[in-house]
mmCIF file of C-alpha atoms in Angstrom:
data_model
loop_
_atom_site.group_PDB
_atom_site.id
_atom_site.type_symbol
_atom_site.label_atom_id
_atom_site.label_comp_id
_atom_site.label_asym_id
_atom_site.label_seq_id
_atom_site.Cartn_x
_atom_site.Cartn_y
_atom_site.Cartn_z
ATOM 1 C CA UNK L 1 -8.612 77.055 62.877
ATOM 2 C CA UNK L 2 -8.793 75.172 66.707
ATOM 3 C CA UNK L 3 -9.713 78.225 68.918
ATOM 4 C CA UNK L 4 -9.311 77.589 73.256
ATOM 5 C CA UNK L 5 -12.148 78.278 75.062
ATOM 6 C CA UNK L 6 -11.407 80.104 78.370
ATOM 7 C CA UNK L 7 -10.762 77.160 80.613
ATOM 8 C CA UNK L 8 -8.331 75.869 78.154
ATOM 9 C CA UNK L 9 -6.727 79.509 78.278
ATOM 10 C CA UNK L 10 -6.259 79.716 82.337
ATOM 11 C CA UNK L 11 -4.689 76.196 81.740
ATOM 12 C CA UNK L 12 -1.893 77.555 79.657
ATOM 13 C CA UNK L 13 -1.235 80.579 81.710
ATOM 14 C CA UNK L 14 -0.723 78.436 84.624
ATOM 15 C CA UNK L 15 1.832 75.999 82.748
ATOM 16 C CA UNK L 16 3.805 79.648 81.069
ATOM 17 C CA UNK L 17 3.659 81.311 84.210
ATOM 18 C CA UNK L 18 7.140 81.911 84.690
ATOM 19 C CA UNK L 19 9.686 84.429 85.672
ATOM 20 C CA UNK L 20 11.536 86.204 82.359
ATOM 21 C CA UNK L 21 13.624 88.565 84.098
ATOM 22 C CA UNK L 22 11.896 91.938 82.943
ATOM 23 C CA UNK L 23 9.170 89.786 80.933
ATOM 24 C CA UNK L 24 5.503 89.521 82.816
ATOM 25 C CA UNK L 25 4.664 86.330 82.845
ATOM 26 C CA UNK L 26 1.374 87.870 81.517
ATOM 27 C CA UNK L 27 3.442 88.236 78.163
ATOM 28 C CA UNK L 28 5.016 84.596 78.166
ATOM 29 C CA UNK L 29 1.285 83.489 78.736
ATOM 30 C CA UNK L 30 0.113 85.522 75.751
ATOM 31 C CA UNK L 31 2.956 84.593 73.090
ATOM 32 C CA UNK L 32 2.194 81.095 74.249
ATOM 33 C CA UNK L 33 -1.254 81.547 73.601
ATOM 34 C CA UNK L 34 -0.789 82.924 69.968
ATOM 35 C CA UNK L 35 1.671 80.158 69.253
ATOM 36 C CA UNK L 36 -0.936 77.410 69.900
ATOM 37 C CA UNK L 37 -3.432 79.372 68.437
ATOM 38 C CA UNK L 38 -1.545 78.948 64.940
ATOM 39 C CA UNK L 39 -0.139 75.595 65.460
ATOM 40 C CA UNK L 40 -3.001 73.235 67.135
ATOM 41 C CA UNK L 41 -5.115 72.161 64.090
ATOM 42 C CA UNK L 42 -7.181 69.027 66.152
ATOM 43 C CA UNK L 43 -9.937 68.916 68.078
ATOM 44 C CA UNK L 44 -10.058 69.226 72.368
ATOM 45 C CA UNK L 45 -9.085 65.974 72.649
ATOM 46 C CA UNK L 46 -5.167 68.217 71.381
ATOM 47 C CA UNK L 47 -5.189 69.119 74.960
ATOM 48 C CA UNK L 48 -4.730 65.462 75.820
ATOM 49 C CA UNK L 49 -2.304 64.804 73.372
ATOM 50 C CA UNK L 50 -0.166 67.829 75.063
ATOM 51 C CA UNK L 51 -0.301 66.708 78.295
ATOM 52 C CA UNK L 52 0.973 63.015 77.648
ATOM 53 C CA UNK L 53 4.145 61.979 78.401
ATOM 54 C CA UNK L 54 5.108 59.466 76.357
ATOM 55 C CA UNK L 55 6.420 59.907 73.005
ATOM 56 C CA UNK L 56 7.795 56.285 72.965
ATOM 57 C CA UNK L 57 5.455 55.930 69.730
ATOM 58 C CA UNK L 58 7.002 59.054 67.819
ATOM 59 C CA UNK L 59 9.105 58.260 65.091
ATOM 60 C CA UNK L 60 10.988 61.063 63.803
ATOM 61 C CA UNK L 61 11.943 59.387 60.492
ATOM 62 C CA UNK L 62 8.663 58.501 59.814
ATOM 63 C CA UNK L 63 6.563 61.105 57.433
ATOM 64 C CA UNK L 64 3.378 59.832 59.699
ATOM 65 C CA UNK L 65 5.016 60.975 62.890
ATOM 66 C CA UNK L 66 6.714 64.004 61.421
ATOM 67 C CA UNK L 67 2.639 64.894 60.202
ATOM 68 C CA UNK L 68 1.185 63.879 63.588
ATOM 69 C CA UNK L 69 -0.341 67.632 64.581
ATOM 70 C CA UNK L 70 0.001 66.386 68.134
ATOM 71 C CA UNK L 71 3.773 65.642 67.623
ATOM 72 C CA UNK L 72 4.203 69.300 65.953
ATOM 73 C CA UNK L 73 2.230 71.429 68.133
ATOM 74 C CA UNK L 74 4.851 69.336 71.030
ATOM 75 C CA UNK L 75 7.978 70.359 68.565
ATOM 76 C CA UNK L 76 6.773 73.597 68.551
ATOM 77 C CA UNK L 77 6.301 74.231 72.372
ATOM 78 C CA UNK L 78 9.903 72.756 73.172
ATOM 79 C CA UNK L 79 11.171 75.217 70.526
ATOM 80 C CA UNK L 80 9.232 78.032 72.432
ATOM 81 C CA UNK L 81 10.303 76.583 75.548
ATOM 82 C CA UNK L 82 14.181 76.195 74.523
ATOM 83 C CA UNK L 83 13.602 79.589 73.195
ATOM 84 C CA UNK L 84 12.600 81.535 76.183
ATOM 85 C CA UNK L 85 14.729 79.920 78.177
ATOM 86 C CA UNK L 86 17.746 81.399 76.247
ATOM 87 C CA UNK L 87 16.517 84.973 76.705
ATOM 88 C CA UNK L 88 15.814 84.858 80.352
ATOM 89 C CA UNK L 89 19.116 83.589 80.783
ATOM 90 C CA UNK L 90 20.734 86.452 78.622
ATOM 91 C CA UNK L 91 18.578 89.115 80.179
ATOM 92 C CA UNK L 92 19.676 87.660 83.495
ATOM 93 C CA UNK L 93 23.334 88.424 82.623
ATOM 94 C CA UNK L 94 24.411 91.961 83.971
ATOM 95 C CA UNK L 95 25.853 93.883 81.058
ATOM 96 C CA UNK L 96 29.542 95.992 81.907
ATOM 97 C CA UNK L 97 27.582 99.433 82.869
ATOM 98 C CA UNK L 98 25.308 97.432 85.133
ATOM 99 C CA UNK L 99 28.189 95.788 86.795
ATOM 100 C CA UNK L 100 29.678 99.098 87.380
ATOM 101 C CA UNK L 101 26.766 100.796 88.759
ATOM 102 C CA UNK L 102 26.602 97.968 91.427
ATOM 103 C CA UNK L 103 30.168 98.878 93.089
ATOM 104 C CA UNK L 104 30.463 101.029 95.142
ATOM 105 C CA UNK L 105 30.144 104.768 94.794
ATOM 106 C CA UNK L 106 33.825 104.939 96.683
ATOM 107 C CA UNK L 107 35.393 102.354 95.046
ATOM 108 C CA UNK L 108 34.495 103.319 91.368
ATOM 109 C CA UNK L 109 36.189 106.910 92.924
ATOM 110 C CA UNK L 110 39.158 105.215 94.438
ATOM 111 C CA UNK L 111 39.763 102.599 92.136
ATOM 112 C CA UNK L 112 41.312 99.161 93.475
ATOM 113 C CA UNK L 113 42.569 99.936 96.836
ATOM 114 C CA UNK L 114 45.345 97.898 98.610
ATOM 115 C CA UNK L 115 45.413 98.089 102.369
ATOM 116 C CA UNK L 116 48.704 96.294 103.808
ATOM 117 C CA UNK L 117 51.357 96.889 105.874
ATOM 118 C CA UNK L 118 54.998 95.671 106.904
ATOM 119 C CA UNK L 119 57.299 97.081 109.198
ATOM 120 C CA UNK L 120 60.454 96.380 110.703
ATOM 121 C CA UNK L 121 62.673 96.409 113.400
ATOM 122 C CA UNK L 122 64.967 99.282 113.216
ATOM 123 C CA UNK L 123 68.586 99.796 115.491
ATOM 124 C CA UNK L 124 67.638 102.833 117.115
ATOM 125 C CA UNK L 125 67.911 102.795 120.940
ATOM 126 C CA UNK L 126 64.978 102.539 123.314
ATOM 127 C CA UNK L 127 62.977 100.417 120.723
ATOM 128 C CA UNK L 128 60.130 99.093 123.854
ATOM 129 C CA UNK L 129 57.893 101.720 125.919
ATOM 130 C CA UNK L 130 56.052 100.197 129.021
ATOM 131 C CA UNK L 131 52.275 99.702 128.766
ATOM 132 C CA UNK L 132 50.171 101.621 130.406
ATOM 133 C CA UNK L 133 48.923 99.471 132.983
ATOM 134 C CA UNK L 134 44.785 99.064 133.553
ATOM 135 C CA UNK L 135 43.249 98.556 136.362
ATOM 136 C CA UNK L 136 43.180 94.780 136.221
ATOM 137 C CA UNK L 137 46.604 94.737 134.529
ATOM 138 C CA UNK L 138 45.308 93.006 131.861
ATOM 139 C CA UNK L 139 47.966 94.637 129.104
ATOM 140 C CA UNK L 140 51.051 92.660 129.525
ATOM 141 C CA UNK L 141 54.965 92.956 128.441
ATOM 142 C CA UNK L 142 56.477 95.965 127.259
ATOM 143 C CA UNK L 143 55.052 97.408 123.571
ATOM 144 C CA UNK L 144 57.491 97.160 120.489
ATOM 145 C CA UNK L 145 57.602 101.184 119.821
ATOM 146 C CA UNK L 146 60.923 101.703 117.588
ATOM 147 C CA UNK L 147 59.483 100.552 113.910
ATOM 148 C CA UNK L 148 60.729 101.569 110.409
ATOM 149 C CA UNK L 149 58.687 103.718 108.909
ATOM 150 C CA UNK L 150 60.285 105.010 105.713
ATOM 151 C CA UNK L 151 60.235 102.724 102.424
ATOM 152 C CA UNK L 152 64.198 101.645 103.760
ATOM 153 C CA UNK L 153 64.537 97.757 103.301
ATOM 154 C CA UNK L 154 61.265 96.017 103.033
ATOM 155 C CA UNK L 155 58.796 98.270 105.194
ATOM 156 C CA UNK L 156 55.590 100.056 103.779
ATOM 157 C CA UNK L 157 52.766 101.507 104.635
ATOM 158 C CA UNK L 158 49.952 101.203 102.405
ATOM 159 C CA UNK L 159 46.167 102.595 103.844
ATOM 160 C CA UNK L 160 47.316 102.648 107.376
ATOM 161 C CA UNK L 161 50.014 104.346 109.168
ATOM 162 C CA UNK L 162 51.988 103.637 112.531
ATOM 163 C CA UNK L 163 51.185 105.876 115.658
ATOM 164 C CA UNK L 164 53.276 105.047 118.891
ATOM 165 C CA UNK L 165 54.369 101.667 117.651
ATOM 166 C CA UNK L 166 50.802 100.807 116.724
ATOM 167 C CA UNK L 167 49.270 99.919 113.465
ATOM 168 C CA UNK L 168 45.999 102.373 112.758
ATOM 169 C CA UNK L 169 43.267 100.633 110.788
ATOM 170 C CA UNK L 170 41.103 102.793 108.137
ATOM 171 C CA UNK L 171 38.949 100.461 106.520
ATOM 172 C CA UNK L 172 36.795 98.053 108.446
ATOM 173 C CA UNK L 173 37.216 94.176 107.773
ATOM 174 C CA UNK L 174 39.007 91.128 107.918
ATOM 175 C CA UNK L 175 42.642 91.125 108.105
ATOM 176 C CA UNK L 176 45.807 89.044 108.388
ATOM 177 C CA UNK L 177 48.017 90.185 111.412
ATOM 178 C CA UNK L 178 51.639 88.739 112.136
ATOM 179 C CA UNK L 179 54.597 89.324 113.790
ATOM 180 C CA UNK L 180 58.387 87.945 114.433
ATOM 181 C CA UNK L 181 60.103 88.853 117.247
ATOM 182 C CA UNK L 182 63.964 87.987 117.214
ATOM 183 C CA UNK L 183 65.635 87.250 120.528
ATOM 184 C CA UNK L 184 69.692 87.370 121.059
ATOM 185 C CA UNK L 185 70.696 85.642 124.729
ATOM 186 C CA UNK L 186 74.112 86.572 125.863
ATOM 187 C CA UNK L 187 75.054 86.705 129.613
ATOM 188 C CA UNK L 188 76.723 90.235 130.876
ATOM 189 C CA UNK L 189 80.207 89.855 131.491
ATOM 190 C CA UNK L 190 79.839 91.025 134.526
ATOM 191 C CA UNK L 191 78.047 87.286 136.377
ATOM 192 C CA UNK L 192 80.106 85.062 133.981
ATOM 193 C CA UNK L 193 81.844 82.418 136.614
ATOM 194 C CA UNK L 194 79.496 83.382 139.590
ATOM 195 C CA UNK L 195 77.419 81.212 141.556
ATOM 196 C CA UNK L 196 74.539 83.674 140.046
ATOM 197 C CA UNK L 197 75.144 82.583 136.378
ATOM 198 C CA UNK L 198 72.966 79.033 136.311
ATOM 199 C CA UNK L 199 69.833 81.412 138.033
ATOM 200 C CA UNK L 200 70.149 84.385 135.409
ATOM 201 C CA UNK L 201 70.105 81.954 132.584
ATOM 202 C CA UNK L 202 67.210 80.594 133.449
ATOM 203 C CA UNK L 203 65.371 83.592 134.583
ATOM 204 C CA UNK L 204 66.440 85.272 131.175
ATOM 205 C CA UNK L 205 65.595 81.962 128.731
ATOM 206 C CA UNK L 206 61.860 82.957 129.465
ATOM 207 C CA UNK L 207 60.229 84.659 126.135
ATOM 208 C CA UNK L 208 57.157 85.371 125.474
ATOM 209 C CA UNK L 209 55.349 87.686 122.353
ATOM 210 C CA UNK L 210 52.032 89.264 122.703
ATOM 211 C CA UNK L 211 49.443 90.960 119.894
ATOM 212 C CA UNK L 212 46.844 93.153 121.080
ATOM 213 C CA UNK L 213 44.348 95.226 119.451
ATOM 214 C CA UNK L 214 43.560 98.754 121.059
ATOM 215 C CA UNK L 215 39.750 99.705 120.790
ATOM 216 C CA UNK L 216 37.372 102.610 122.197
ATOM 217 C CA UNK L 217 37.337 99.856 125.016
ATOM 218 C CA UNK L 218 39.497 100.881 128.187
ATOM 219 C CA UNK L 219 41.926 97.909 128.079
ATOM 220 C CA UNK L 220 43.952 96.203 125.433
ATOM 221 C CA UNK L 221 42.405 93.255 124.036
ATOM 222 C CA UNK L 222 44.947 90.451 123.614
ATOM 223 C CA UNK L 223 44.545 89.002 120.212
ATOM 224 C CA UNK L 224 47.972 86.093 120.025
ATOM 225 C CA UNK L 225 50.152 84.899 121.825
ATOM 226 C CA UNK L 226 53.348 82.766 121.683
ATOM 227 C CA UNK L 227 55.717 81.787 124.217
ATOM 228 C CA UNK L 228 59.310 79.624 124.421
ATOM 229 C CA UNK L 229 61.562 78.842 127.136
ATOM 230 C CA UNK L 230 64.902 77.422 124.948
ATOM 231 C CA UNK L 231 67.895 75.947 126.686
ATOM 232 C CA UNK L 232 70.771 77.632 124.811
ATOM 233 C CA UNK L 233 74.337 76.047 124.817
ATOM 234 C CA UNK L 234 76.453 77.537 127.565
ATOM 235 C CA UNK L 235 79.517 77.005 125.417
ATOM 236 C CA UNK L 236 78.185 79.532 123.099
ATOM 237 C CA UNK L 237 78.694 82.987 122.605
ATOM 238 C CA UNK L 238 74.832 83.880 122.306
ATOM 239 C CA UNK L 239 72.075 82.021 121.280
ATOM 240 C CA UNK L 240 69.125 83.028 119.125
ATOM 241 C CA UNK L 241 65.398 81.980 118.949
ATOM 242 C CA UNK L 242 62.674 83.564 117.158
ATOM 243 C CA UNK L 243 58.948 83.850 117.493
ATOM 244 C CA UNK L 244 56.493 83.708 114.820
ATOM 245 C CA UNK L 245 52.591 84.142 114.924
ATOM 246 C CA UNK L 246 49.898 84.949 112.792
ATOM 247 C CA UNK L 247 45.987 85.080 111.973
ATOM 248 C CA UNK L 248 42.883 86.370 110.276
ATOM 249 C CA UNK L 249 40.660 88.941 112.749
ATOM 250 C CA UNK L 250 38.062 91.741 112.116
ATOM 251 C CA UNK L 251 39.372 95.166 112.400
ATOM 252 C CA UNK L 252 37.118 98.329 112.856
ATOM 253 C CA UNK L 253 37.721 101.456 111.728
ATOM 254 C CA UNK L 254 40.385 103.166 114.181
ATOM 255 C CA UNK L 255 41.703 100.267 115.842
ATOM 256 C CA UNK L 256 45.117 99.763 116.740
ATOM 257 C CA UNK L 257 47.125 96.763 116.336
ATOM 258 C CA UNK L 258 51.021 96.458 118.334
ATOM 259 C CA UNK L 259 53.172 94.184 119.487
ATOM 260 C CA UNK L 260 54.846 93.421 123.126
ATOM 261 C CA UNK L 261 57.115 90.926 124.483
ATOM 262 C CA UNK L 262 58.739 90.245 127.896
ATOM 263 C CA UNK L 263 62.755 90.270 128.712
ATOM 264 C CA UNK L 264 62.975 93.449 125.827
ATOM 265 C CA UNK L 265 66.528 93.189 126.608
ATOM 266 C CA UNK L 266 66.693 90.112 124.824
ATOM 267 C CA UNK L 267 64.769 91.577 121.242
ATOM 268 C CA UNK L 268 67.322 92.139 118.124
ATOM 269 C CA UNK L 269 65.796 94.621 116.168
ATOM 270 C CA UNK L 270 67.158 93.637 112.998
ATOM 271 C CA UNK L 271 65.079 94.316 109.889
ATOM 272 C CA UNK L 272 64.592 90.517 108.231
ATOM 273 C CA UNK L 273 64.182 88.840 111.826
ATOM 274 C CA UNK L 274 61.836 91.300 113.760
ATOM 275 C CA UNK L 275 58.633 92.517 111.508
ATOM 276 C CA UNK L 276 55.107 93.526 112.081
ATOM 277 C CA UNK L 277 52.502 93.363 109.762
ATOM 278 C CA UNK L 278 48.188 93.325 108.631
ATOM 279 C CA UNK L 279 46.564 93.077 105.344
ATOM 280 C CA UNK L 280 43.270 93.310 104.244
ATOM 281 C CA UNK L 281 41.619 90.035 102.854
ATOM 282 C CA UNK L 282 38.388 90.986 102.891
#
């Protein structure tokens, strides 16, 4: 039987040097050593035969071919090859108890956790607060404070919970914030027919909705913003416009989220046209 001399040897473990997940490559080099060990049968001049490239001139039909010990110790290797190639890729496969010890200590505790919230508008009086004004007055309109809380109509609270009309994050990451804010226009009885009434409508048509995030940072930090000026009918008895906003921002731990809008006297707090709202997406 062919045995490799020691050059021969260090060329082989430099062609089966590869990565087996947990398998050295010192092992793939060995097995690959034993294998030609058994299967080469020719003289050095094999070595030649393994390296060549084209195998144009290999019939496998023909019982010559099939009996060429360069052609089988090549059969043989692509076997090996095929075969080790199959392992690494099943070793590389994380089995269910791995996957599980990869997660999170917290979340294997917690399970699944669903952080989300919707609120909305509720009829009880006084439903804005002024904001506490900065130093540059950089925190504008008058903050949304009167939100339902309770599980009434469509509002929840799931993994954050409302403080002062704000929206307290828990869990640091991305999230999806929105907000409609419904406005109701209706001139007091008290100007209709004056000269005044022309002024006042436009002075009151002016609407704007604000979302700001509260940090450790002194001021407000304005997030959105959305503004309409609408020409209403004057033949009507009110009109109505609504504002809608929304997008994806990172939230830290103990932020707050709220809502403000100018001309409060114009909001309708009614629960499917005024909403607030975040959810976690990542």
């Amino acid at each position: 039987m062919f045995t490799l001399d020691q050059k021969e040897e260090a060329n082989l473990q430099m062609v089966f040097r590869v990565s087996a997940g947990q398998r050295t490559a010192r092992e793939l080099s060995f097995q690959a050593i034993s294998l030609f060990k058994m299967q080469i049968k020719y003289s050095k001049s094999g070595i030649a035969c393994f390296l060549k490239e084209d195998d144009s001139d290999w019939d496998p039909n023909d019982e010559e071919s099939m009996n060429s010990p360069c052609w089988q110790v090549k059969w043989q290797l692509r076997q090996f090859v095929r075969k080790m190639i199959l392992r690494t890729y099943e070793e590389s496969i994380p089995t269910t108890s791995e996957k599980r010890q990869n997660i999170p200590p917290l979340v294997r505790e917690r399970g699944l956790q669903r952080v989300a919230a919707h609120i909305t508008g509720t009829s009880r009086r006084r439903s804005t607060v002024s904001i506490p004004r900065s130093k540059n007055e950089k925190a504008l309109g008058q903050k949304i404070n009167a939100w339902e809380t309770s599980r009434k109509g469509h509002s929840f609270l799931n993994n954050l919970h409302l403080r002062n009309g704000e929206l307290v994050i828990h869990q640091t990451g991305f999230y999806y914030i929105y907000s409609q804010t419904y406005f109701r226009f209706q001139e007091p009885e008290e100007i209709l027919g004056t000269v005044a009434t022309e002024e006042n409508r436009r002075k009151n048509k002016q609407m704007v909705q604000y979302i700001y995030k509260s940090t450790d940072y002194p001021d407000p930090i304005l997030l959105m913003k959305s503004a309409r000026n609408s020409c209403w009918s004057k033949d009507s008895e009110y009109g109505l416009y609504s504002i809608y906003q929304g997008g994806i921002f990172e939230l830290k731990e103990n932020d707050r989220i709220f809502v403000s809008v100018t001309n409060e006297q114009l909001i309708d707090m009614d629960q499917e046209a005024s909403f607030f709202g975040a959810f976690l997406i990542g």
